[in-house]
CSV table of C-alpha atoms and ligand atoms in Angstrom, one decimal:
chain,number,residue,atom,x,y,z
A,28,MET,CA,16.5,11.2,-20.4
A,29,ALA,CA,16.3,11.1,-16.1
A,30,GLN,CA,12.8,8.7,-16.5
A,31,GLN,CA,14.7,6.1,-19.1
A,32,GLN,CA,17.2,6.1,-16.9
A,33,TRP,CA,15.5,5.4,-13.8
A,34,THR,CA,13.6,2.8,-15.9
A,35,ALA,CA,16.6,1.1,-17.1
A,36,VAL,CA,18.0,1.0,-13.2
A,37,ASP,CA,14.7,-0.5,-11.9
A,38,THR,CA,14.5,-2.6,-14.7
A,39,TYR,CA,18.1,-3.9,-13.6
A,40,PHE,CA,17.2,-4.4,-10.1
A,41,SER,CA,14.1,-6.5,-10.6
A,42,ASP,CA,15.4,-8.6,-13.3
A,43,VAL,CA,18.4,-9.9,-11.2
A,44,LEU,CA,16.8,-9.8,-7.8
A,45,ILE,CA,13.4,-10.7,-8.8
A,46,GLY,CA,13.3,-12.1,-12.3
A,47,ASP,CA,10.5,-14.1,-13.7
A,48,ASP,CA,7.5,-14.3,-11.6
A,49,PRO,CA,4.5,-16.3,-13.7
A,50,VAL,CA,2.1,-15.6,-10.8
A,51,LEU,CA,2.6,-12.0,-10.2
A,52,ALA,CA,2.9,-11.9,-14.1
A,53,ALA,CA,-0.8,-13.5,-14.7
A,54,ALA,CA,-2.0,-10.8,-11.9
A,55,LEU,CA,-1.0,-7.7,-14.1
A,56,ALA,CA,-1.9,-9.8,-17.4
A,57,ALA,CA,-5.4,-10.1,-16.2
A,58,ALA,CA,-5.8,-6.8,-14.7
A,59,ASP,CA,-4.9,-5.1,-18.1
A,60,ALA,CA,-7.4,-7.5,-19.5
A,61,ALA,CA,-9.9,-6.1,-17.5
A,62,GLY,CA,-8.8,-2.1,-18.1
A,63,LEU,CA,-7.4,-1.5,-14.3
A,64,PRO,CA,-5.2,1.2,-14.5
A,65,GLN,CA,-1.2,0.4,-14.3
A,66,ILE,CA,-0.3,2.0,-11.1
A,67,ALA,CA,0.7,-0.6,-9.1
A,68,VAL,CA,3.5,-0.7,-7.2
A,69,ALA,CA,6.9,-1.8,-9.4
A,70,PRO,CA,8.3,-5.1,-8.7
A,71,ASN,CA,11.1,-3.6,-6.6
A,72,GLN,CA,8.3,-2.0,-4.6
A,73,GLY,CA,6.6,-4.9,-4.3
A,74,LYS,CA,9.6,-6.8,-2.8
A,75,LEU,CA,10.3,-3.9,-0.5
A,76,LEU,CA,6.8,-4.1,1.1
A,77,HIS,CA,7.1,-8.0,1.1
A,78,LEU,CA,10.8,-7.8,2.9
A,79,LEU,CA,9.4,-5.2,5.2
A,80,ALA,CA,6.0,-7.7,6.3
A,81,LEU,CA,8.6,-10.1,6.7
A,82,THR,CA,11.2,-8.1,8.6
A,83,GLN,CA,8.2,-7.2,11.0
A,84,GLY,CA,7.1,-10.9,11.4
A,85,ALA,CA,3.9,-10.0,10.2
A,86,ARG,CA,0.8,-12.2,11.0
A,87,ARG,CA,-1.6,-9.3,9.9
A,88,VAL,CA,-1.7,-7.3,7.3
A,89,LEU,CA,-4.1,-4.5,6.3
A,90,GLU,CA,-4.2,-2.3,2.6
A,91,VAL,CA,-6.3,0.2,1.7
A,92,GLY,CA,-6.3,0.1,-2.2
A,93,THR,CA,-6.2,-3.1,-3.9
A,94,LEU,CA,-6.7,-2.5,-7.5
A,95,GLY,CA,-5.7,-6.0,-9.2
A,96,GLY,CA,-3.5,-7.3,-6.0
A,97,TYR,CA,-0.6,-7.2,-7.2
A,98,SER,CA,1.1,-5.6,-3.9
A,99,ALA,CA,-1.7,-7.6,-2.1
A,100,ILE,CA,0.0,-10.9,-3.4
A,101,TRP,CA,3.4,-9.5,-2.4
A,102,LEU,CA,2.2,-8.8,1.1
A,103,ALA,CA,0.5,-12.0,1.1
A,104,ARG,CA,3.6,-13.8,0.6
A,105,ALA,CA,5.1,-12.8,3.6
A,106,LEU,CA,2.7,-14.1,5.8
A,107,PRO,CA,2.3,-17.5,7.4
A,108,ALA,CA,-0.1,-19.8,6.4
A,109,ASP,CA,-2.4,-19.1,9.1
A,110,GLY,CA,-1.7,-15.3,8.6
A,111,ARG,CA,-4.5,-12.6,7.3
A,112,LEU,CA,-4.7,-10.2,4.6
A,113,ILE,CA,-7.6,-8.0,4.5
A,114,THR,CA,-7.6,-5.4,1.5
A,115,LEU,CA,-10.1,-2.6,0.7
A,116,GLU,CA,-11.2,-1.6,-2.4
A,117,ILE,CA,-13.9,0.7,-3.7
A,118,ASP,CA,-14.2,-0.5,-7.4
A,119,PRO,CA,-16.2,-3.6,-7.8
A,120,THR,CA,-14.2,-4.4,-11.0
A,121,HIS,CA,-11.0,-4.1,-9.2
A,122,ALA,CA,-12.1,-6.2,-6.5
A,123,GLU,CA,-13.2,-9.1,-8.7
A,124,VAL,CA,-9.9,-9.3,-10.5
A,125,ALA,CA,-8.1,-8.6,-7.2
A,126,ALA,CA,-10.0,-11.7,-5.7
A,127,ALA,CA,-8.9,-14.0,-9.1
A,128,ASN,CA,-5.9,-12.8,-8.7
A,129,LEU,CA,-5.3,-13.9,-5.2
A,130,LYS,CA,-7.0,-17.1,-5.4
A,131,HIS,CA,-4.9,-18.0,-8.3
A,132,ALA,CA,-1.9,-17.0,-6.1
A,133,GLY,CA,-3.0,-19.4,-3.8
A,134,PHE,CA,-4.3,-17.0,-1.1
A,135,ALA,CA,-8.0,-17.4,-1.5
A,136,GLU,CA,-8.1,-18.3,2.3
A,137,LEU,CA,-5.6,-15.9,3.4
A,138,ALA,CA,-6.7,-12.8,1.9
A,139,GLU,CA,-10.2,-11.4,1.8
A,140,VAL,CA,-11.2,-8.5,-0.6
A,141,ARG,CA,-13.5,-5.8,1.2
A,142,LEU,CA,-15.9,-4.1,-1.4
A,143,GLY,CA,-16.8,-0.2,-0.2
A,144,ARG,CA,-15.5,3.1,0.3
A,145,ALA,CA,-12.3,2.6,2.6
A,146,ALA,CA,-13.3,5.2,5.0
A,147,GLU,CA,-16.6,2.9,5.9
A,148,THR,CA,-15.0,-0.2,5.6
A,149,LEU,CA,-12.5,1.2,8.1
A,150,ALA,CA,-14.7,2.5,10.3
A,151,GLN,CA,-16.4,-1.3,10.3
A,152,LEU,CA,-13.7,-3.3,10.9
A,153,VAL,CA,-13.0,-1.0,14.0
A,154,ALA,CA,-16.5,-1.3,15.6
A,155,ASP,CA,-16.1,-5.0,15.0
A,156,GLY,CA,-13.4,-4.9,17.3
A,157,THR,CA,-10.9,-6.3,14.8
A,158,GLU,CA,-7.6,-7.4,16.2
A,159,PRO,CA,-5.0,-4.9,15.7
A,160,PHE,CA,-2.9,-5.3,12.2
A,161,ASP,CA,1.2,-6.0,12.3
A,162,PHE,CA,1.7,-4.0,9.2
A,163,VAL,CA,-1.0,-1.6,6.9
A,164,PHE,CA,-0.1,-0.2,3.7
A,165,ILE,CA,-2.1,3.1,2.4
A,166,ASP,CA,-2.2,3.2,-1.3
A,167,ALA,CA,-5.9,4.5,-2.2
A,168,ASP,CA,-7.0,8.0,-2.9
A,169,LYS,CA,-4.7,10.7,-1.8
A,170,PRO,CA,-6.9,13.3,-0.6
A,171,SER,CA,-8.4,10.7,2.2
A,172,ASN,CA,-4.5,9.8,3.7
A,173,PRO,CA,-5.6,11.5,6.8
A,174,VAL,CA,-8.9,9.6,7.2
A,175,TYR,CA,-6.8,6.4,6.3
A,176,PHE,CA,-4.0,7.1,8.7
A,177,GLU,CA,-6.3,7.6,12.0
A,178,TRP,CA,-8.1,4.4,11.5
A,179,ALA,CA,-5.1,2.7,10.4
A,180,LEU,CA,-4.0,4.0,13.9
A,181,LYS,CA,-7.1,2.5,15.6
A,182,LEU,CA,-6.2,-0.5,14.3
A,183,SER,CA,-2.6,-1.1,15.1
A,184,ARG,CA,-0.5,-2.0,18.1
A,185,PRO,CA,2.8,-0.5,19.6
A,186,GLY,CA,5.0,-1.9,17.0
A,187,THR,CA,2.8,-1.8,14.2
A,188,VAL,CA,4.3,-0.3,10.6
A,189,ILE,CA,2.5,2.1,8.2
A,190,VAL,CA,3.3,2.4,4.9
A,191,VAL,CA,1.9,5.3,2.6
A,192,ASP,CA,2.4,5.2,-1.0
A,193,ASN,CA,2.9,8.3,-3.6
A,194,VAL,CA,3.4,10.9,-1.0
A,195,VAL,CA,5.7,13.3,-3.5
A,196,ARG,CA,3.0,14.4,-6.0
A,197,GLY,CA,5.8,15.4,-8.7
A,198,GLY,CA,7.4,17.5,-5.9
A,199,ALA,CA,4.1,19.6,-5.0
A,200,VAL,CA,4.3,18.5,-1.4
A,201,ALA,CA,6.8,21.2,-0.3
A,202,ASP,CA,4.3,23.9,-2.0
A,203,ALA,CA,2.8,25.1,0.9
A,204,GLY,CA,0.2,27.3,-1.3
A,205,SER,CA,-1.0,24.1,-3.2
A,206,THR,CA,-4.7,23.7,-3.4
A,207,ASP,CA,-4.8,20.4,-5.2
A,208,PRO,CA,-6.6,17.7,-3.1
A,209,GLY,CA,-3.5,15.1,-3.2
A,210,VAL,CA,-1.1,17.4,-2.3
A,211,LEU,CA,-3.3,18.6,0.6
A,212,GLY,CA,-4.0,15.1,1.8
A,213,VAL,CA,-0.3,14.4,1.8
A,214,ARG,CA,0.6,17.7,3.8
A,215,ARG,CA,-2.5,17.5,6.4
A,216,LEU,CA,-0.8,13.5,7.1
A,217,HIS,CA,2.2,14.9,7.5
A,218,GLU,CA,0.9,17.6,10.1
A,219,LEU,CA,-0.7,14.7,11.9
A,220,LEU,CA,2.4,12.3,12.1
A,221,ALA,CA,4.4,15.6,13.6
A,222,ALA,CA,1.6,15.8,16.2
A,223,GLU,CA,1.0,12.6,17.1
A,224,PRO,CA,3.0,11.6,20.0
A,225,ARG,CA,2.0,7.6,19.5
A,226,VAL,CA,3.9,7.5,16.1
A,227,SER,CA,7.6,8.2,14.6
A,228,ALA,CA,7.7,8.5,10.8
A,229,THR,CA,9.9,9.5,7.9
A,230,SER,CA,9.4,10.2,4.6
A,231,VAL,CA,11.7,8.8,1.5
A,232,GLN,CA,11.5,10.1,-2.1
A,233,THR,CA,12.0,7.5,-5.1
A,234,VAL,CA,12.5,7.3,-8.7
A,235,GLY,CA,12.1,4.5,-10.8
A,236,VAL,CA,9.6,2.8,-13.6
A,237,LYS,CA,6.8,4.8,-11.6
A,238,GLY,CA,9.0,8.4,-12.0
A,239,TYR,CA,9.3,10.7,-9.4
A,240,ASP,CA,7.6,9.6,-6.3
A,241,GLY,CA,8.2,8.5,-2.5
A,242,PHE,CA,6.7,6.7,0.2
A,243,THR,CA,6.4,7.6,3.8
A,244,LEU,CA,7.3,5.1,6.8
A,245,ILE,CA,5.5,5.3,10.2
A,246,ARG,CA,6.2,2.9,13.4
A,247,VAL,CA,3.4,2.9,16.2
A,248,GLY,CA,4.9,3.4,19.6
A,249,SER,CA,3.5,2.8,23.0
B,329,LIG,N1,-2.1,-1.3,-3.8
B,329,LIG,C1,-2.2,-1.3,-5.3
B,329,LIG,C2,-2.6,0.1,-6.3
B,329,LIG,C3,-3.9,0.8,-5.6
B,329,LIG,S1,-4.4,1.8,-6.9
B,329,LIG,C4,-1.2,-2.0,-5.8
B,329,LIG,O1,0.3,-1.4,-6.1
B,329,LIG,O2,-1.0,-3.3,-6.7
B,329,LIG,C5,-5.7,2.8,-5.7
B,329,LIG,C6,-6.9,1.6,-5.6
B,329,LIG,O3,-7.4,2.6,-4.6
B,329,LIG,C7,-7.4,1.9,-6.7
B,329,LIG,O4,-7.9,0.8,-7.0
B,329,LIG,C8,-9.1,2.5,-6.3
B,329,LIG,O5,-10.0,2.0,-7.0
B,329,LIG,C9,-9.4,2.6,-4.9
B,329,LIG,N2,-9.7,3.7,-4.3
B,329,LIG,C10,-10.0,4.5,-4.5
B,329,LIG,N3,-10.8,5.2,-3.7
B,329,LIG,C11,-10.9,4.6,-2.6
B,329,LIG,C12,-11.7,4.5,-1.6
B,329,LIG,N4,-12.5,5.5,-1.5
B,329,LIG,N5,-11.9,3.4,-1.2
B,329,LIG,C13,-11.4,2.4,-1.5
B,329,LIG,N6,-10.5,2.3,-2.3
B,329,LIG,C14,-10.3,3.4,-3.1
B,330,LIG,C1,-2.3,6.8,-8.8
B,330,LIG,C2,-2.3,6.2,-7.3
B,330,LIG,C3,-1.4,5.2,-7.5
B,330,LIG,O1,-1.4,4.1,-6.1
B,330,LIG,C4,0.2,5.3,-7.7
B,330,LIG,O2,1.1,4.5,-6.9
B,330,LIG,C5,0.3,5.9,-8.6
B,330,LIG,C6,-0.7,6.5,-9.6
B,330,LIG,C7,-3.2,7.7,-9.3
B,330,LIG,O3,-4.1,7.6,-9.1
B,330,LIG,O4,-2.8,8.1,-10.4
B,331,LIG,MG1,0.3,3.8,-5.2
């Protein structure tokens, strides 16, 4: 019952505020055709990321966990023509589908899919002295969230906004005794956030087409 209602409401919001989007529909169709899992952000969540990046005036966006490039397209659409989006993906098939989808969406120049373990590609970005990012979206393997946050902080400047997806784990995040690696990753992330004087953060629970979940919003201060 609840899930049916959450889906109906999400569908209503997305229909009325987003509507048909042939480029995004094609990206999802290509991802499905290639057998990618259907775990991209929902349309209204994608638009939330887009609006957050726009509000932020972001010119440089970093994403950890590309899948088929659905969220990456929403984020790339928030960038000026000379902006930059770097998205990190471990799976070669996912990366290939995403690169094709981003190209079809008109972002072949602006967006780059970097193949590899994100812990390594993030370290490489830091080693290369990469310019800080204005907006970061962390949405890859959940046990590594603490690691991704630490690297994202190194790639941030005062004012950078970091969003982390899937922080509720079906409610198990509140279970201090959990041994689930995803739960441990999210709880460790929250401990790091609480102890880190350079950031201010909040986490919000959500319901919708993707079920019961939530995200963390982090602002990097000075
Ligand atoms: N952000 C995407 C969904 C990402 S799903 C969207 O909303 O459209 C999570 C992705 O993270 C998957 O494609 C998975 O292959 C990738 N991933 C998992 N472990 C990873 C790792 N260690 N390094 C980089 N990417 C990883
Ligand atoms: C999964 C991953 C996600 O990023 C998500 O939003 C939903 C589900 C998963 O790995 O199952
Ligand atoms: Mg996710």
